[in-house]
Short mmCIF file of C-alpha atoms in Angstrom, two decimals:
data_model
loop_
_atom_site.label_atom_id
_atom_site.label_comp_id
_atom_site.label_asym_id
_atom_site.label_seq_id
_atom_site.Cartn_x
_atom_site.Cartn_y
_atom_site.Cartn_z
CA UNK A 3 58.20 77.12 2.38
CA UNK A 4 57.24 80.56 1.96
CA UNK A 5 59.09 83.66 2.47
CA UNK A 6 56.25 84.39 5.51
CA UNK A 7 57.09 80.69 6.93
CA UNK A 8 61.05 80.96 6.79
CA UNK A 9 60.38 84.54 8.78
CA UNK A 10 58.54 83.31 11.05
CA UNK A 11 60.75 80.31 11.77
CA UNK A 12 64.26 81.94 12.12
CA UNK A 13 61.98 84.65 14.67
CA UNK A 14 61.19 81.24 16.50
CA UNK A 15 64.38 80.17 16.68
CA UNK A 16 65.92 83.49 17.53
CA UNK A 17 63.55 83.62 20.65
CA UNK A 18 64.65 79.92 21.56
CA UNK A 19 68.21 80.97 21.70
CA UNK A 20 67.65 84.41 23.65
CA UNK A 21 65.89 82.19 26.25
CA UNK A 22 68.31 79.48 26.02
CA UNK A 23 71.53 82.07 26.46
CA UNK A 24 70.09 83.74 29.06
CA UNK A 25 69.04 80.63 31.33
CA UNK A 26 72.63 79.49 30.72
CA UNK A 27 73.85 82.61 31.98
CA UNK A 28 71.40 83.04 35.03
CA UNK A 29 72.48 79.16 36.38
CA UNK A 30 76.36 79.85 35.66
CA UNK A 31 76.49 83.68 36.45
CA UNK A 32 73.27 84.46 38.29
CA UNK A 33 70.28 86.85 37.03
CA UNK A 34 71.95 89.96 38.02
CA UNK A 35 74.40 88.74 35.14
CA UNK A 36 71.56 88.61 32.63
CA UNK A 37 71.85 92.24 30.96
CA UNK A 38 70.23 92.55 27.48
CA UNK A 39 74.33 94.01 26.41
CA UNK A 40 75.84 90.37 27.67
CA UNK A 41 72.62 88.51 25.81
CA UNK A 42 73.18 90.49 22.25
CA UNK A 43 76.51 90.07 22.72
CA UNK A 44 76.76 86.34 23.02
CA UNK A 45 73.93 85.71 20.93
CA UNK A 46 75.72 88.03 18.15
CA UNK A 47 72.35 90.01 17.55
CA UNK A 48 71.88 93.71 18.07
CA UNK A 49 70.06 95.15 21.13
CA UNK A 50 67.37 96.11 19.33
CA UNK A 51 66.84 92.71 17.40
CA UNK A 52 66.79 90.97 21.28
CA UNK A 53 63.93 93.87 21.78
CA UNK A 54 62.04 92.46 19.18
CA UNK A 55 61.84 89.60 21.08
CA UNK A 56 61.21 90.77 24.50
CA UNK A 57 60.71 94.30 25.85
CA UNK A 58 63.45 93.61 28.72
CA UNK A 59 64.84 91.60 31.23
CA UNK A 60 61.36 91.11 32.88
CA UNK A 61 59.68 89.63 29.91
CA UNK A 62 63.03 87.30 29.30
CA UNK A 63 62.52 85.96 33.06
CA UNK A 64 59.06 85.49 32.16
CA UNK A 65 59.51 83.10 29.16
CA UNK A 66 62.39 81.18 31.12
CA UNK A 67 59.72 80.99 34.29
CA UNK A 68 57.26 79.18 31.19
CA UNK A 69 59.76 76.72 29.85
CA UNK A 70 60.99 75.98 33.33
CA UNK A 71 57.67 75.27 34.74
CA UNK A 72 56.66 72.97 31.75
CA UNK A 73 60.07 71.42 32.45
CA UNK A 74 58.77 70.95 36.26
CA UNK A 75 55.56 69.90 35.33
CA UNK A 76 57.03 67.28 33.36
CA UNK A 77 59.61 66.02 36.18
CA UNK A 78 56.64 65.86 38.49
CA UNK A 79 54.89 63.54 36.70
CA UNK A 80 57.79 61.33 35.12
CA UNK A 81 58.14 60.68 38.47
CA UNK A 82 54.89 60.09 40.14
CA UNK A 83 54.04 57.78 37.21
CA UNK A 84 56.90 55.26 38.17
CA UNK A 85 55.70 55.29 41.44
CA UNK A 86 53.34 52.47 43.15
CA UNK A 87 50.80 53.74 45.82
CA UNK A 88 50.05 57.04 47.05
CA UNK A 89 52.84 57.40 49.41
CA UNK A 90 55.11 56.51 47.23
CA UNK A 91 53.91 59.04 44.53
CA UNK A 92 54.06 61.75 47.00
CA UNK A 93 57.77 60.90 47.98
CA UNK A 94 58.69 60.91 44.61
CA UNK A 95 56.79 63.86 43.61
CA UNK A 96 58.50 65.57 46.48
CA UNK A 97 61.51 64.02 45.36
CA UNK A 98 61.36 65.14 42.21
CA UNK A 99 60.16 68.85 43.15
CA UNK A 100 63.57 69.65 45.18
CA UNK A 101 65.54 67.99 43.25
CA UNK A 102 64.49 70.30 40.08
CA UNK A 103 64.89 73.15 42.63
CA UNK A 104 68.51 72.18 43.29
CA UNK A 105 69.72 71.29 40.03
CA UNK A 106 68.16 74.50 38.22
CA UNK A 107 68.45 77.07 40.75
CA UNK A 108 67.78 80.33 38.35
CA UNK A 109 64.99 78.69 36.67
CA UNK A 110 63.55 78.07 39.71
CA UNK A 111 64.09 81.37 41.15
CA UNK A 112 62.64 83.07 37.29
CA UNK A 113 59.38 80.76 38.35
CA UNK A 114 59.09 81.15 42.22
CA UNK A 115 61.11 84.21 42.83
CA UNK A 116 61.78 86.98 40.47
CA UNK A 117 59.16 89.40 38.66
CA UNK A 118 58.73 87.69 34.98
CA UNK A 119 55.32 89.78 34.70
CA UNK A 120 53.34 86.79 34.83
CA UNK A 121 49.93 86.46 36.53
CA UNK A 122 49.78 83.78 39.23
CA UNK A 123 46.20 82.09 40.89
CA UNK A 124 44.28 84.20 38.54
CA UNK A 125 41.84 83.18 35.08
CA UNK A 126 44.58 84.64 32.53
CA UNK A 127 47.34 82.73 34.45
CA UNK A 128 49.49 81.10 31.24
CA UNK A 129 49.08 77.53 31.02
CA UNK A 130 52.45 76.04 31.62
CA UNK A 131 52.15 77.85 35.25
CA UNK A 132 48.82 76.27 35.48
CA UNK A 133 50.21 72.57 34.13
CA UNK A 134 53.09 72.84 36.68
CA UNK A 135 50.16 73.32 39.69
CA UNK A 136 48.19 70.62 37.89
CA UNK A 137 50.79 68.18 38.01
CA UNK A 138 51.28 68.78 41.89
CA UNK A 139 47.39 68.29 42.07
CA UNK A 140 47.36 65.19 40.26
CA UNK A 141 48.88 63.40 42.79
CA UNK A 142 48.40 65.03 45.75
CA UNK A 143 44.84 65.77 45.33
CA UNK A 144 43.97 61.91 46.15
CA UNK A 145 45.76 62.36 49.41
CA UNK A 146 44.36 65.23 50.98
CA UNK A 147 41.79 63.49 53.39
CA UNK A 148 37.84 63.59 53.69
CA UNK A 149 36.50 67.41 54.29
CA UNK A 150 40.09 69.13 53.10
CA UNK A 151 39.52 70.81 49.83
CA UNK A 152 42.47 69.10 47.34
CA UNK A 153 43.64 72.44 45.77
CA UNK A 154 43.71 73.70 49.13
CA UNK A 155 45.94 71.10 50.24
CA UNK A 156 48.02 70.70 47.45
CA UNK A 157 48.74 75.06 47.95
CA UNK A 158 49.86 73.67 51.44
CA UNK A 159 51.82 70.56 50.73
CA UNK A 160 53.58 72.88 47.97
CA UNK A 161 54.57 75.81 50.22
CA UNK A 162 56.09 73.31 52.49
CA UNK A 163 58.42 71.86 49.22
CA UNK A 164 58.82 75.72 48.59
CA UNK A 165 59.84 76.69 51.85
CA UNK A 166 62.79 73.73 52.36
CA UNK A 167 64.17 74.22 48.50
CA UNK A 168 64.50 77.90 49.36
CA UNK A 169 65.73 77.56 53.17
CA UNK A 170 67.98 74.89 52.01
CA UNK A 171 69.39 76.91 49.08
CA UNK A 172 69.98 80.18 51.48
CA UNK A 173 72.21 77.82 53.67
CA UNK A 174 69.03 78.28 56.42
CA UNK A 175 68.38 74.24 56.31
CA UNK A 176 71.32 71.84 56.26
CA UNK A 177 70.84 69.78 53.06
CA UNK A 178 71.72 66.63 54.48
CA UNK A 179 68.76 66.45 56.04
CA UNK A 180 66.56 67.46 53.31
CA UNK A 181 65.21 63.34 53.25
CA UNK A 182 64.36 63.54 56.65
CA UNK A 183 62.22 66.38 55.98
CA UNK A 184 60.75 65.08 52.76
CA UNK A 185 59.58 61.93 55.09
CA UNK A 186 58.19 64.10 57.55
CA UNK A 187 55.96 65.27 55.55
CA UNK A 188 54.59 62.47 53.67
CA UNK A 189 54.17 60.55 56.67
CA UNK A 190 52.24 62.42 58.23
CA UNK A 191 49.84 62.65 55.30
CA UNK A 192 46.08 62.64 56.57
CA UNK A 193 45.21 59.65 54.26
CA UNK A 194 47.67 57.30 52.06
#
């Protein structure tokens, strides 16, 4: 391995833990707890080594918003793949959605919530954003009913998932009832 390689390498893996550490500390501590001081100081680099990585907080809740949306993406479809019929793969895409919402509330929030400086719904939107949507899509795209455009629907279907993780979260929504919503939605799905 060359000298170039090795560089390049520990850089990689330097990025991995900034990202890491500061996902950690957002789900235990919140984001307002994420300060580049506390990150160099747990990660045992200098401030200006952690700004070699990222040029602040902003681009740091950026690249967890990317990993956590891949992460998503890959829920989503772990779960809709297990699933037999289109109901079912709706429920347990839905499913599957809030209960990534729940479990990892600040990545959620760095993806849905919080300015990472990441384009969303444009051309130069980065693909892991784009995967996430696409993985949503998959499944509900078959479901959307004759005449109702599928990305169209899917935007809908999603804002609903958005709107009870968040309500729920805030204490607006009582999670107990979080199935009953989940059914109300699916069944009254135009076609399944």
């Amino acid at each position: 391995m060359s000298v170039q390689e090795r560089k390049q390498r520990e850089r990689a893996e330097r990025e991995r833990l900034i990202v890491a550490t500061a996902r950690e500390l957002a789900e235990k501590q919140g984001w307002d707890a994420v300060t580049t001081r506390r990150l160099s100081e747990r990660i045992e680099y200098s401030q200006p080594v952690l700004y070699s990585h990222f040029r602040g907080k902003r681009e740091i809740i950026g690249a967890v918003a990317l990993e956590g949306a891949a992460e998503m993406a890959a829920a989503v479809r772990a779960a809709t793949a297990a699933a037999d019929g289109p109901r079912e793969r709706v429920y347990a895409l839905a499913r599957a959605y809030l209960d990534f919402a729940t479990r990892n509330p600040a990545v959620y929030d760095a993806i849905f919530q919080l300015d990472g400086g990441l384009p969303y719904a444009r051309e130069d939107t980065p693909e892991p954003l784009k995967d996430a949507f696409a993985a949503l899509l998959e499944c509900l795209g078959s479901v959307a009913g004759d005449g109702v455009h599928p990305a169209l629907f899917t935007e809908v279907f999603w804002a609903s998932l958005h709107g009870v993780a968040t309500l729920t979260r805030s204490g607006r929504l009582l999670p107990e009832e979080t199935e009953q919503r989940v059914e109300l939605l699916v069944e009254r799905l135009p076609v399944v």
